[in-house]
XYZ file of C-alpha atoms in Angstrom:
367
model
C -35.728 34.936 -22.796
C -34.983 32.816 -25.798
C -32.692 30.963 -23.268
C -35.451 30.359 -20.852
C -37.483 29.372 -23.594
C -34.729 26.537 -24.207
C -34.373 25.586 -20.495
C -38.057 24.687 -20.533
C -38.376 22.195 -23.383
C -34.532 20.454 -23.004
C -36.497 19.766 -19.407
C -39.926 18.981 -21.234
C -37.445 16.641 -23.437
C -35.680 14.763 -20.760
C -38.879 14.081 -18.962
C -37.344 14.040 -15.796
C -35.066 16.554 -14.036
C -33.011 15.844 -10.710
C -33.669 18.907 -8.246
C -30.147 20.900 -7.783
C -29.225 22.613 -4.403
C -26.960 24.961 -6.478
C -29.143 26.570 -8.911
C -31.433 26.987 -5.484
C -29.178 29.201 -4.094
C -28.055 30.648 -6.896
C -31.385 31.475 -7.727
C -32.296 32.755 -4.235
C -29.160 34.689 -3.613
C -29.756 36.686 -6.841
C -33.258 37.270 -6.144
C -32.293 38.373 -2.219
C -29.475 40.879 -3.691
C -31.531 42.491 -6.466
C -34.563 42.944 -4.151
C -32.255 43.908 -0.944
C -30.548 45.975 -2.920
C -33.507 47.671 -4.491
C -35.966 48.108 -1.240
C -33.693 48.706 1.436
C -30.135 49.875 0.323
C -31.994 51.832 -2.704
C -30.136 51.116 -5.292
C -32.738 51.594 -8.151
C -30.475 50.110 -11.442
C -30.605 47.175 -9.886
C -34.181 46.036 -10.960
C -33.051 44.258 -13.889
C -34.757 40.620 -14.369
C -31.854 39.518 -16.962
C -29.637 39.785 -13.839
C -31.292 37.350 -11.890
C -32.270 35.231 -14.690
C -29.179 34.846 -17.356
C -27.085 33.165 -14.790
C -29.777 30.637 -13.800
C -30.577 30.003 -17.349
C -27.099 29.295 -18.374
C -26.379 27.092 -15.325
C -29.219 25.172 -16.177
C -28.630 25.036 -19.764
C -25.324 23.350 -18.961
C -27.068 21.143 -16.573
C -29.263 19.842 -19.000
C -27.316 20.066 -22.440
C -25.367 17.042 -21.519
C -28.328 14.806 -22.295
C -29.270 16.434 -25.420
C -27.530 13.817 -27.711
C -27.252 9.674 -27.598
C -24.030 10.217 -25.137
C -23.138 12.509 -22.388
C -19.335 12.613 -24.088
C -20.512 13.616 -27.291
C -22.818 16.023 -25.818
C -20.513 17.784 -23.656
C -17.958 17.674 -26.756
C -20.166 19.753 -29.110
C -21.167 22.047 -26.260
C -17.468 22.785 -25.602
C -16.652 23.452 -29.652
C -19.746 25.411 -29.642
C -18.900 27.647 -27.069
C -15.322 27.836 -27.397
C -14.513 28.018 -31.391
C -16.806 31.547 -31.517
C -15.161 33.229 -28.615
C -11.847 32.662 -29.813
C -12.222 33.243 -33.032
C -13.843 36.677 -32.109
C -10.828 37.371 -29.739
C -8.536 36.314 -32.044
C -9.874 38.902 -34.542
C -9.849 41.640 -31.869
C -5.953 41.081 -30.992
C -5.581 41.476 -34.750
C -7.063 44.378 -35.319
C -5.190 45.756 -31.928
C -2.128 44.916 -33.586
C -2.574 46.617 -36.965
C -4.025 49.746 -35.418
C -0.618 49.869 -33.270
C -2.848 49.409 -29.990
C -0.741 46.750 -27.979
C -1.543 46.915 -24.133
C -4.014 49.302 -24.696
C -8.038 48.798 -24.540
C -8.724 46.824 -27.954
C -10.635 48.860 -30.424
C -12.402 52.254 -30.417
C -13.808 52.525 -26.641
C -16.418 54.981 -27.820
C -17.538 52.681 -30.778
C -17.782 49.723 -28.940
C -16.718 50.050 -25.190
C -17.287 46.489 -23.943
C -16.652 44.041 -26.685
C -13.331 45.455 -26.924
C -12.218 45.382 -23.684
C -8.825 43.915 -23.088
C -9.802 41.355 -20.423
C -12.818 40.108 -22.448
C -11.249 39.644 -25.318
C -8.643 37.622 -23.036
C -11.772 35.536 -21.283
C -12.904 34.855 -24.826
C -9.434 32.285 -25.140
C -9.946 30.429 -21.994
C -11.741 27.820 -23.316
C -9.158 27.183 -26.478
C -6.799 27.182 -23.557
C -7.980 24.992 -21.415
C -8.785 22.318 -23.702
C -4.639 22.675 -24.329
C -4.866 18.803 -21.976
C -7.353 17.282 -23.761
C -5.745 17.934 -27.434
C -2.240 16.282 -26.273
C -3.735 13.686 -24.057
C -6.328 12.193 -26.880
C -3.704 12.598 -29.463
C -4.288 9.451 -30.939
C -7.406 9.240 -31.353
C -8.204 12.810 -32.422
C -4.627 13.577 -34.248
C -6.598 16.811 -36.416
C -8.838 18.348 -33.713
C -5.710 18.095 -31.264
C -3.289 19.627 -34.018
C -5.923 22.333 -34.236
C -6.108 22.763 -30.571
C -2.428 22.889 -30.228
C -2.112 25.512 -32.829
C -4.658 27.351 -31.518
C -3.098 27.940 -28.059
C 0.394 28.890 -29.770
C -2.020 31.554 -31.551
C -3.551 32.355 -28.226
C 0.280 33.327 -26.489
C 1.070 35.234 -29.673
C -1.597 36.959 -29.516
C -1.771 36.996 -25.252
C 2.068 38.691 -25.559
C 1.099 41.385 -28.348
C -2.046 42.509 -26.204
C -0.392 42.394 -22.882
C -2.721 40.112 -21.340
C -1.358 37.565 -18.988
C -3.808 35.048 -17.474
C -3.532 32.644 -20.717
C -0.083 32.602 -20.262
C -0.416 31.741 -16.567
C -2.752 28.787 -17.485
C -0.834 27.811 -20.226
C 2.441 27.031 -18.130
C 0.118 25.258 -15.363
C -1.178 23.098 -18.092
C 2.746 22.296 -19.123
C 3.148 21.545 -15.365
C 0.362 19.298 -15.094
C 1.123 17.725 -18.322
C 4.120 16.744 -16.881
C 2.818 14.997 -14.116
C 0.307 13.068 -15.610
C 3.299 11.861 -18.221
C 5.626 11.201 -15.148
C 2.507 9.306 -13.590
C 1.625 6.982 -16.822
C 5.684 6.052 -17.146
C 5.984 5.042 -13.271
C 2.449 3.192 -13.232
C 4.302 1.012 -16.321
C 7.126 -0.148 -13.515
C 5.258 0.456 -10.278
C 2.093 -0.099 -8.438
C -0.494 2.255 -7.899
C 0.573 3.454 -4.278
C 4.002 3.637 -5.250
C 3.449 5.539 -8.614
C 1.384 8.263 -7.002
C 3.932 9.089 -3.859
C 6.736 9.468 -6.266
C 4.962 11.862 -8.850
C 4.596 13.646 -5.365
C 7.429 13.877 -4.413
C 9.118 14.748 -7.872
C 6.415 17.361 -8.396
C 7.161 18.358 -4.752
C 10.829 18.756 -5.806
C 10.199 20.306 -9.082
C 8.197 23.758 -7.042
C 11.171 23.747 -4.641
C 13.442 24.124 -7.476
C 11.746 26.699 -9.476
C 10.965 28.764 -5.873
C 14.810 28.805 -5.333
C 15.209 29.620 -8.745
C 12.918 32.611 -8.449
C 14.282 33.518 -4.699
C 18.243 33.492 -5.939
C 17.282 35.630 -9.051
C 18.753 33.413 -11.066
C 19.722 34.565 -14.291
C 17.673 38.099 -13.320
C 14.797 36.262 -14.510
C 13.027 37.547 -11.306
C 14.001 41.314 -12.275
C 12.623 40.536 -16.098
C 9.505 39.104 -15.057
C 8.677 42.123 -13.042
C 10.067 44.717 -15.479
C 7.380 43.481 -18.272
C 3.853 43.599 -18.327
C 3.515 40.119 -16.300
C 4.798 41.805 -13.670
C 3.673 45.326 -13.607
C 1.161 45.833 -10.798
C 3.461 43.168 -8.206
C 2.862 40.240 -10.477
C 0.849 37.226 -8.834
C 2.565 37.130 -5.977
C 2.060 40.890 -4.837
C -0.460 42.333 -6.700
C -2.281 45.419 -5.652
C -5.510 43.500 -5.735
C -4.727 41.807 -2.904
C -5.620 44.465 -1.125
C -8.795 45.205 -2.364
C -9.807 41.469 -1.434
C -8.445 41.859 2.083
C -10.290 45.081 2.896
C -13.587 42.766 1.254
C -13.104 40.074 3.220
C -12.569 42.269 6.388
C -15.481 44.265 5.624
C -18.099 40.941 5.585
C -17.486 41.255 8.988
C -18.538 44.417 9.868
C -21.722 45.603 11.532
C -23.004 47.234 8.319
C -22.163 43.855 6.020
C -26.044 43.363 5.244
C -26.373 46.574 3.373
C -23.024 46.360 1.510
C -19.800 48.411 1.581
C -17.558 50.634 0.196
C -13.808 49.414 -0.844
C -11.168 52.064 -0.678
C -7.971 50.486 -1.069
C -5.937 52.073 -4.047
C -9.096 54.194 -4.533
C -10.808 51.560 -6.187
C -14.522 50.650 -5.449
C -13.794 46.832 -6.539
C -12.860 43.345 -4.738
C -11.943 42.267 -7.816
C -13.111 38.925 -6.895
C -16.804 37.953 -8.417
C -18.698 36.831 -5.583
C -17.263 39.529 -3.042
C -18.224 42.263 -4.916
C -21.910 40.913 -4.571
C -21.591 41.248 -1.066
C -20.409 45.115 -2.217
C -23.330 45.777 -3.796
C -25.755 43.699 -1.977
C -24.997 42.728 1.246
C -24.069 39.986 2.938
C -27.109 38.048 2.682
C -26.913 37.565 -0.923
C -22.882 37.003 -1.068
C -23.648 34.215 1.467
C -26.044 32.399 -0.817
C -24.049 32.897 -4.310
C -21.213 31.676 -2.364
C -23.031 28.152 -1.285
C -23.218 27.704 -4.730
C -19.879 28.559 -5.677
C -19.120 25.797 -3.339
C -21.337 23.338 -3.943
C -20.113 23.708 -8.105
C -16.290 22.843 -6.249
C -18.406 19.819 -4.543
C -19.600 19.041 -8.109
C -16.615 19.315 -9.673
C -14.040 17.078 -7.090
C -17.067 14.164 -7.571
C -16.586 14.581 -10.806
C -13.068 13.739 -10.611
C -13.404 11.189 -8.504
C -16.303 9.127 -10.582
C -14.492 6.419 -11.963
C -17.809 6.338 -14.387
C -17.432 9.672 -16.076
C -14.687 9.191 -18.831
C -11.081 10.710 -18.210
C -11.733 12.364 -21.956
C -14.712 14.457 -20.311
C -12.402 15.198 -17.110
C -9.625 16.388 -19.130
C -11.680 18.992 -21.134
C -13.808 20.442 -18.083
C -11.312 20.568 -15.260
C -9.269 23.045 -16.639
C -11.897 24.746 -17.932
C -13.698 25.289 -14.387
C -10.678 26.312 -12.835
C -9.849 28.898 -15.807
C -12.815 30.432 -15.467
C -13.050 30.265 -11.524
C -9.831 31.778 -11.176
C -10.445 34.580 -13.225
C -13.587 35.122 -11.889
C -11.471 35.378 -8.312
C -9.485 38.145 -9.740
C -10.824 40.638 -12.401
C -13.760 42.921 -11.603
C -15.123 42.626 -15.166
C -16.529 39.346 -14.188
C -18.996 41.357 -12.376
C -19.455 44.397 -14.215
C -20.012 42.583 -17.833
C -22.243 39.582 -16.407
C -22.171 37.942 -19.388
C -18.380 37.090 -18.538
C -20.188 34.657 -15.771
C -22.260 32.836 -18.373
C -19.283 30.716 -20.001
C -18.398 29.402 -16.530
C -22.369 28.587 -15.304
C -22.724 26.720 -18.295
C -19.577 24.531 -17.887
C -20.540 24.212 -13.816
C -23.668 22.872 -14.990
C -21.842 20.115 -17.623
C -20.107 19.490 -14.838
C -22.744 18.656 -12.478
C -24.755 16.489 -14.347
C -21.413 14.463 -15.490
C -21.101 14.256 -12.094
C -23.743 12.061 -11.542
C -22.965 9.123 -14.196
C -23.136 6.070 -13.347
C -22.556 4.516 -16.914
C -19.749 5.464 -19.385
C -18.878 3.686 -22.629
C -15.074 3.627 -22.850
């Protein structure tokens, strides 16, 4: 509510608000799943209001937070430390106190004192954003030498912490953020020699080169560093490339097509009534009706976000901080069935979709 009440005067304060396709369907594909689900499939703990209305609150509230302050880059800055210092700094506390109570790879905490805050994947959510902003500390280095220093620390903290809890997905973004580190550096050296054209089809092709490598490194077992990866925790249910949740997604996905798909479905593979995937297991609990309409906006947010990219008036500062961000959080969302159960796992991402679409839509930047 006191989120709503916010929503309403940021809009009373810009005087002017741009309608938004997404937070239509959003909106509407909530709505149809809570009320589908309640009058027809009969599931009665449905009828919840905050379910329909946190989501479309936060989405806005990113949407319109952007123009709270003189510029859209300081805006979105303090929105991002806002969001992200608490939630690490609450996770961070968590993985200690897992560690001193000798509970590595366990749930965090007491489960019966506190069964949700302590989970092991939220706690591991909670780092995303100190994570993802892992680009933005090394590539604004000089000009913000003590935030990025912070930053960088941070995400050492983070893997520490990531490897003592047995949580992986960090780790996973972390190395993708080396990777793409990498190419942007091998991009800004070539630019300094080449053209344009010529710059981007060798970063290509060396980046090209560089997954062949590590994919024959990985095929040949070189080193057994195939055999370690799957005899730790990284690589305990099949790793990323086999894990058993694949197969909850499949039977999902095959299920949307059934006869039955409007009033939702059961998921049995490995005896597990989850899709693990966000937006599939609203078609699980709702039907296909309202999966179709959550899932127009989970595209249209992808729409939102590749303008973004492309809008040679939003700064590359901005970029560098959301991108990775909205892919974090999409990604997990894709793959971990608390997304779903704890809702409020969804908020963090809506809020940065909604930065992201009004960034989108520039058309002045002061470099």
């Amino acid at each position: 509510m006191v989120g709503a009440v916010i929503v309403i005067y940021l809009a009373y304060k810009c005087g002017k608000v741009q309608f938004d396709f997404a937070v239509f369907f959003l909106a509407l594909g909530l709505v149809v799943g809570i009320y589908y689900g309640f009058y027809f499939i009969g599931n009665s703990d449905t009828v919840d209001v905050s379910k329909i209305l946190s989501p479309v609150v936060a989405y806005l509230l990113g949407v319109l937070l952007v123009n709270t302050f003189e510029t859209y880059e300081k805006s979105v800055k303090l929105v991002y430390a806002s969001m992200s210092i608490p939630m690490a700094v609450y996770a961070l506390s968590s993985a200690i106190y897992c560690v001193m109570n000798t509970r590595e790879g366990t749930i965090l905490g007491n489960i019966i004192d506190n069964p949700d805050l302590m989970n092991r994947r939220l706690v591991e959510v909670m780092f995303f954003m100190i994570t993802a902003s892992l680009i933005w500390a090394v590539m604004t280095f000089k000009n913000n030498k003590f935030v990025s220093c912070l930053i960088i620390i941070a995400n050492v903290l983070v893997q520490i912490a990531s490897i003592r809890i047995h949580t992986r997905y960090n780790t996973y973004f972390f190395v993708l953020e080396i990777f793409a580190l990498l190419i942007i550096w091998t991009y800004t050296v070539i630019k300094t020699k080449c053209n344009t054209i010529i710059s981007t089809i060798v970063t290509i092709v060396l980046s090209v080169m560089l997954i062949l490598i590590l994919t024959m490194v990985y095929r040949v077992n070189l080193g057994g560093l195939r055999n370690i990866y799957y005899n730790s925790f990284w690589g305990a249910d099949g790793g990323i490339l086999h894990s058993y949740k694949y197969q909850n997604i499949g039977e999902a996905v095959r299920n949307l097509f059934t006869e039955n798909n409007r009033k939702g479905f059961y998921i049995n593979a490995n005896g597990i009534n989850t899709s693990y995937n966000l937006w599939l297991d609203y078609a699980r609990d709702y039907g296909m009706y309202s999966f179709g309409l959550i899932y127009i906006f989970k595209i249209l947010t992808v729409i939102y976000t590749f303008r973004m990219i492309i809008n040679k008036n939003v700064s590359s500062e901005i970029k560098y901080l959301l991108v990775p961000a909205f892919l974090a959080f999409n990604i997990f969302y894709s793959t971990e069935a608390i997304s779903k159960v704890q809702i409020y796992t969804w908020i963090w991402g809506l809020i940065i979709s909604g930065m992201i679409r009004t960034c989108c839509l520039q058309k002045k930047v002061k470099e």
